[in-house]
Amino acid sequence: MTTLELRQVARTYPGTVALKDFSVSWTGGNIHALIGRNGAGKSTLVRILTGAIPPTSGTVLLNGTEIRFRSPADAGRAGIAAVYQELSLLPDLSIAENIHLGRLPRRQGALSHFVDWNEASRRTEELFARLHLSLNPSTKVGTLPVAQQQLVEIAKAMSAEPDILLLDEPTSALSFAEAEAVFALLRTLAARGVLILYITHRLGELRQLAGTITALRDGVCGGSFPAADVTPAQMVSMMFGEDVKLTRMLGHEPGTRTVLQVRGLSRPPAFENVSFEVHEGEVLGIAGLLGSGRTELLRAIAGADVPQRGDVTVNGAVCHPADPSVMKRAGVAMAPESRKEHGLVTGLSVRANLCLADLARLTERGLVSPGREDAMVATAIRECGIGVPDQHMPVSALSGGNQQKVVLGKWLATGPHVLLLDEPTRGIDLAARAQIAQTIGTLSARGLATVVVSSELEELLLLCHRILVMRRGRIVGALDGATTTLEELLAQCMEPT
Amino acid sequence: MKLSSHTIVLEAVLAVLCVILALAAPGFFTAENLLNVLRNISMQGIIALGMTMVIIAGEIDLSVGSAVAFAGCWMAWLTGHLDAVLSPVPAVLLAMIVTIGTGFVPGWITGILRTRYGVPSFITTLALLTGLAGIAELLTDGFPLTPFPEWYGSLGGGYLAGIPVPAIMFVATFAVILVLMDHTVFGRSVYAVGGNAEAARLSGIPVARIKTAVLALTSALAAVAGILQSSEIMSGTATTAKGWELDIIAAVIIGGTSLTGGAGTVRGTMVGIVFLGVIINGMTLLNVNEYWQHVVRGGLILTAVLLNRMQKHAHANGATA
Ligand SMILES: Nc1ncnc2c1ncn2[C@@H]1O[C@H](COP(=O)(O)OP(=O)(O)OP(=O)(O)O)[C@@H](O)[C@H]1O
Ligand SMILES: [Mg+2]
């Protein structure tokens, strides 16, 4: 059976110790969960195991022999594959082509420069049969829903028949119902002897999925136990060394004045005829499955896309949501869903990113004032709990969760009247979630109107006064955040059968 | 913007180079020669400063060389025609105002086509490269136009307090663009637009306006350089400034600006342009033949970019490892 052992593995970056002294031992045929706060070093560990970076010190033993990878290809040959949160598939190619990218089967004899498409399909079908997946190999990947793309991504990693599969937050973009398909696939793989390392911030999914749970804390092992022996509260204290609880932070009732009014907004086929109001101090949630039109709705309100019909009123003034700068001036801020594409300028520093949406307010006599910048950057780093040793670091050097906090911090700093949040806590650890929930609670008590889109229904129930449910681009229901149960909300989101 | 280590390394190399040349090349380290270097680089330098903004914003302008030729011919043509109705001084001044005033048009067109219709600036400015040269030929009918009064020559060839006039304009432009890029909302926006245009747009930054503005500004700077150039050669000549765009882009790249946009410094470009000027001057003083000079310049571009990449790579992999 496959065994993977790490002995005192360490990795430092200039100014940061990502891994200090991590030792653990994992065996095949099992799903091993790895948890830890943002910046604990989880992704760093994955990068070391896939040969993307070398460890600064320490040894990695695969089946008892020490391994040293010089490149990801080395790791691939040793039987290690990885899947990341960001999909690496090419949307315009078919499933079969994506899976065999770079090693497509060739035809025989004189035609050996040509691709043997039949063979590619056949191999893909075989692979899918082994993995119990029912997908058509000739489908274009871009037409699949994200959850199924994630399955293709895992299948692709598995096509090289690795003994070890590393998954870095593979389900953070999926809702619980959609993640279930990924879990089923992982269980199948584990049953066939594969060693699976699974990184997540959604502790709820681990009890039924994982065999063992290991926590990384401050670069060392915070404990490693069979999953059955660990309660969620224990997981939290393994990660943080203290208790952190998510509780409902809304101590106030919304006011009566309407801040945001959306009337008959349509942008077919994404969403149609959407109308709602958000009052002063209200936190409104929007629940729904992937593809129900939630992101598109928020984008249209923020002026990122032009709606076909309908209008948006902010503080009584009708805005023609033509572009984001107009909406920003009206007091609307939107933290978008995908941080790499829409949220951050990854080449710029943390400081520059935090100031980006608020430059005009940071000027004095036409020049950007470093003093004002300092003040705003310090506040944002504190309020959102951004873990960064030096604000001049490029934002790309931050851990995934900390990057997400920069996106939030940048918009909170603009002091908006209306805050639109699209999957605000994706990839963020529990402590930071609690902090962000508190920040939203405080700001809304002061009158901020907030709209939250989240695939994590528990979170909506904790954060919101009221929750709208979207299905296929239409609003189909409204629930009270304080009294609704998780089951009721989930049932509302699903298609009636 | 924090100073990149690339600029510092480059400055150090430049300093060493100057010391070597001072020792090896007779006549290098004289005030006269150094001022001469400064004059030689200043016209391309003025444009390179604009080009830095354009490249940081994720665009490119291949038409600047032709824009210089066009501006010189346009200036000469206007002066010639205005001479008929005005006395020389107002004629030249008016021609200058019109030339600079229309100088931004090619860049503005590039910007509009880029931001409204998605035409890459590479394509538009490639078209302008030929088109503007053609218009310059049409204006001059293939022969240099020489309508300028004697005193006009002091603009490109004269001195103010012992310093060449173009050099003064170069340094002034440098100061303005340095402040613009590092300390104003506009400059910060340029970096954001080039780094991730969509994230910038969602942050409320007017992406289209920023891109158009840097392209138009660079075009106008090319017109200024064109006027200086026409003054230096006392004519509007359609064949002047051929290939400048490549020298200018080379200087920007040597200075550490990334062709993919989002990163670079005005100060780096300044060093890059001085570097090129000093090398050429040094080789000329040392009697290196002109063909070798081209080879050395090519090698320099590659070395500088490699140096930059290697530093980035070392940084990404953690220099402490
Ligand atoms: N290229 C780099 N340069 C400097 N520091 C880095 C670099 N890459 C990662 N780090 C730092 O290493 C630490 C560990 O990062 P890592 O990405 O492993 O965290 P993580 O546990 O995956 O967190 P998250 O849950 O947020 O994804 C962080 O403090 C991060 O800022
Ligand atoms: Mg991570």
PDB file of C-alpha atoms in Angstrom, chain A residues 207-311:
ATOM      1  CA  ARG A 207     -17.017  14.094   8.881  1.00  0.00           C
ATOM      2  CA  GLN A 208     -18.643  12.000   6.167  1.00  0.00           C
ATOM      3  CA  LEU A 209     -15.815  12.257   3.671  1.00  0.00           C
ATOM      4  CA  ALA A 210     -12.457  11.991   5.365  1.00  0.00           C
ATOM      5  CA  GLY A 211     -10.708   9.058   7.036  1.00  0.00           C
ATOM      6  CA  THR A 212      -8.209  11.187   8.930  1.00  0.00           C
ATOM      7  CA  ILE A 213      -8.027  14.862   9.715  1.00  0.00           C
ATOM      8  CA  THR A 214      -4.720  16.686  10.007  1.00  0.00           C
ATOM      9  CA  ALA A 215      -4.372  20.314  10.994  1.00  0.00           C
ATOM     10  CA  LEU A 216      -1.580  22.659  10.005  1.00  0.00           C
ATOM     11  CA  ARG A 217      -1.000  25.388  12.522  1.00  0.00           C
ATOM     12  CA  ASP A 218       1.745  28.010  12.246  1.00  0.00           C
ATOM     13  CA  GLY A 219       3.713  25.741   9.933  1.00  0.00           C
ATOM     14  CA  VAL A 220       3.694  22.707  12.227  1.00  0.00           C
ATOM     15  CA  CYS A 221       1.309  19.805  12.648  1.00  0.00           C
ATOM     16  CA  GLY A 222      -1.545  20.820  14.947  1.00  0.00           C
ATOM     17  CA  GLY A 223      -2.718  17.229  15.339  1.00  0.00           C
ATOM     18  CA  SER A 224      -3.684  14.266  13.164  1.00  0.00           C
ATOM     19  CA  PHE A 225      -6.607  12.015  14.117  1.00  0.00           C
ATOM     20  CA  PRO A 226      -9.129   9.583  12.655  1.00  0.00           C
ATOM     21  CA  ALA A 227     -12.049  11.689  11.474  1.00  0.00           C
ATOM     22  CA  ALA A 228     -14.552   9.741  13.519  1.00  0.00           C
ATOM     23  CA  ASP A 229     -12.828  10.832  16.735  1.00  0.00           C
ATOM     24  CA  VAL A 230     -12.875  14.549  16.009  1.00  0.00           C
ATOM     25  CA  THR A 231     -15.788  16.872  16.636  1.00  0.00           C
ATOM     26  CA  PRO A 232     -16.152  20.054  14.596  1.00  0.00           C
ATOM     27  CA  ALA A 233     -15.232  22.075  17.684  1.00  0.00           C
ATOM     28  CA  GLN A 234     -12.032  20.061  18.053  1.00  0.00           C
ATOM     29  CA  MET A 235     -11.169  20.633  14.401  1.00  0.00           C
ATOM     30  CA  VAL A 236     -11.473  24.345  14.994  1.00  0.00           C
ATOM     31  CA  SER A 237      -9.210  24.319  18.000  1.00  0.00           C
ATOM     32  CA  MET A 238      -6.687  22.151  16.124  1.00  0.00           C
ATOM     33  CA  MET A 239      -6.550  24.838  13.446  1.00  0.00           C
ATOM     34  CA  PHE A 240      -6.582  27.951  15.548  1.00  0.00           C
ATOM     35  CA  GLY A 241      -5.467  26.831  18.972  1.00  0.00           C
ATOM     36  CA  GLU A 242      -8.644  28.413  20.345  1.00  0.00           C
ATOM     37  CA  ASP A 243     -12.386  28.334  19.936  1.00  0.00           C
ATOM     38  CA  VAL A 244     -13.893  30.215  17.039  1.00  0.00           C
ATOM     39  CA  LYS A 245     -17.632  30.169  16.473  1.00  0.00           C
ATOM     40  CA  LEU A 246     -19.761  31.505  13.705  1.00  0.00           C
ATOM     41  CA  THR A 247     -22.797  33.108  15.237  1.00  0.00           C
ATOM     42  CA  ARG A 248     -25.513  35.362  13.999  1.00  0.00           C
ATOM     43  CA  MET A 249     -24.173  38.876  14.274  1.00  0.00           C
ATOM     44  CA  LEU A 250     -27.256  40.834  13.341  1.00  0.00           C
ATOM     45  CA  GLY A 251     -28.368  42.583  16.502  1.00  0.00           C
ATOM     46  CA  HIS A 252     -30.512  45.145  14.724  1.00  0.00           C
ATOM     47  CA  GLU A 253     -33.624  45.286  12.573  1.00  0.00           C
ATOM     48  CA  PRO A 254     -33.399  46.904   9.143  1.00  0.00           C
ATOM     49  CA  GLY A 255     -34.665  50.459   8.797  1.00  0.00           C
ATOM     50  CA  THR A 256     -37.621  51.520   6.698  1.00  0.00           C
ATOM     51  CA  ARG A 257     -35.895  53.690   4.100  1.00  0.00           C
ATOM     52  CA  THR A 258     -35.243  51.915   0.794  1.00  0.00           C
ATOM     53  CA  VAL A 259     -31.614  52.237  -0.255  1.00  0.00           C
ATOM     54  CA  LEU A 260     -31.472  49.917  -3.262  1.00  0.00           C
ATOM     55  CA  GLN A 261     -34.422  49.269  -5.479  1.00  0.00           C
ATOM     56  CA  VAL A 262     -34.267  46.902  -8.446  1.00  0.00           C
ATOM     57  CA  ARG A 263     -37.245  46.999 -10.793  1.00  0.00           C
ATOM     58  CA  GLY A 264     -37.967  44.507 -13.562  1.00  0.00           C
ATOM     59  CA  LEU A 265     -34.290  43.920 -14.268  1.00  0.00           C
ATOM     60  CA  SER A 266     -33.747  41.474 -17.143  1.00  0.00           C
ATOM     61  CA  ARG A 267     -30.763  40.154 -18.983  1.00  0.00           C
ATOM     62  CA  PRO A 268     -31.921  37.009 -20.689  1.00  0.00           C
ATOM     63  CA  PRO A 269     -31.058  34.201 -20.619  1.00  0.00           C
ATOM     64  CA  ALA A 270     -29.228  34.785 -17.319  1.00  0.00           C
ATOM     65  CA  PHE A 271     -32.112  36.330 -15.382  1.00  0.00           C
ATOM     66  CA  GLU A 272     -35.462  37.866 -16.077  1.00  0.00           C
ATOM     67  CA  ASN A 273     -37.814  40.346 -14.473  1.00  0.00           C
ATOM     68  CA  VAL A 274     -36.085  40.574 -11.116  1.00  0.00           C
ATOM     69  CA  SER A 275     -37.459  43.092  -8.640  1.00  0.00           C
ATOM     70  CA  PHE A 276     -36.584  43.618  -5.004  1.00  0.00           C
ATOM     71  CA  GLU A 277     -35.734  46.273  -2.446  1.00  0.00           C
ATOM     72  CA  VAL A 278     -33.032  46.485   0.159  1.00  0.00           C
ATOM     73  CA  HIS A 279     -33.588  48.757   3.118  1.00  0.00           C
ATOM     74  CA  GLU A 280     -31.215  50.767   5.174  1.00  0.00           C
ATOM     75  CA  GLY A 281     -29.212  48.465   7.431  1.00  0.00           C
ATOM     76  CA  GLU A 282     -30.552  45.333   5.800  1.00  0.00           C
ATOM     77  CA  VAL A 283     -28.509  42.282   4.817  1.00  0.00           C
ATOM     78  CA  LEU A 284     -30.252  40.483   1.979  1.00  0.00           C
ATOM     79  CA  GLY A 285     -29.107  37.051   0.862  1.00  0.00           C
ATOM     80  CA  ILE A 286     -29.604  35.474  -2.532  1.00  0.00           C
ATOM     81  CA  ALA A 287     -29.588  31.687  -2.556  1.00  0.00           C
ATOM     82  CA  GLY A 288     -29.666  29.372  -5.529  1.00  0.00           C
ATOM     83  CA  LEU A 289     -27.743  26.716  -7.354  1.00  0.00           C
ATOM     84  CA  LEU A 290     -24.846  27.393  -9.686  1.00  0.00           C
ATOM     85  CA  GLY A 291     -26.148  28.827 -12.925  1.00  0.00           C
ATOM     86  CA  SER A 292     -29.318  30.251 -11.391  1.00  0.00           C
ATOM     87  CA  GLY A 293     -28.291  33.753 -12.446  1.00  0.00           C
ATOM     88  CA  ARG A 294     -27.118  35.167  -9.118  1.00  0.00           C
ATOM     89  CA  THR A 295     -23.702  36.376 -10.266  1.00  0.00           C
ATOM     90  CA  GLU A 296     -25.132  37.888 -13.451  1.00  0.00           C
ATOM     91  CA  LEU A 297     -27.761  39.732 -11.409  1.00  0.00           C
ATOM     92  CA  LEU A 298     -25.168  41.277  -9.109  1.00  0.00           C
ATOM     93  CA  ARG A 299     -22.995  42.227 -12.073  1.00  0.00           C
ATOM     94  CA  ALA A 300     -25.888  44.005 -13.753  1.00  0.00           C
ATOM     95  CA  ILE A 301     -26.733  45.931 -10.594  1.00  0.00           C
ATOM     96  CA  ALA A 302     -23.096  46.988 -10.256  1.00  0.00           C
ATOM     97  CA  GLY A 303     -22.983  48.167 -13.858  1.00  0.00           C
ATOM     98  CA  ALA A 304     -20.526  45.510 -14.999  1.00  0.00           C
ATOM     99  CA  ASP A 305     -23.016  44.260 -17.613  1.00  0.00           C
ATOM    100  CA  VAL A 306     -25.761  46.234 -19.295  1.00  0.00           C
ATOM    101  CA  PRO A 307     -29.231  44.824 -18.560  1.00  0.00           C
ATOM    102  CA  GLN A 308     -31.740  44.546 -21.357  1.00  0.00           C
ATOM    103  CA  ARG A 309     -34.628  45.986 -19.375  1.00  0.00           C
ATOM    104  CA  GLY A 310     -35.394  47.364 -15.969  1.00  0.00           C
ATOM    105  CA  ASP A 311     -33.706  49.871 -13.722  1.00  0.00           C
TER     106      ASP A 311
END
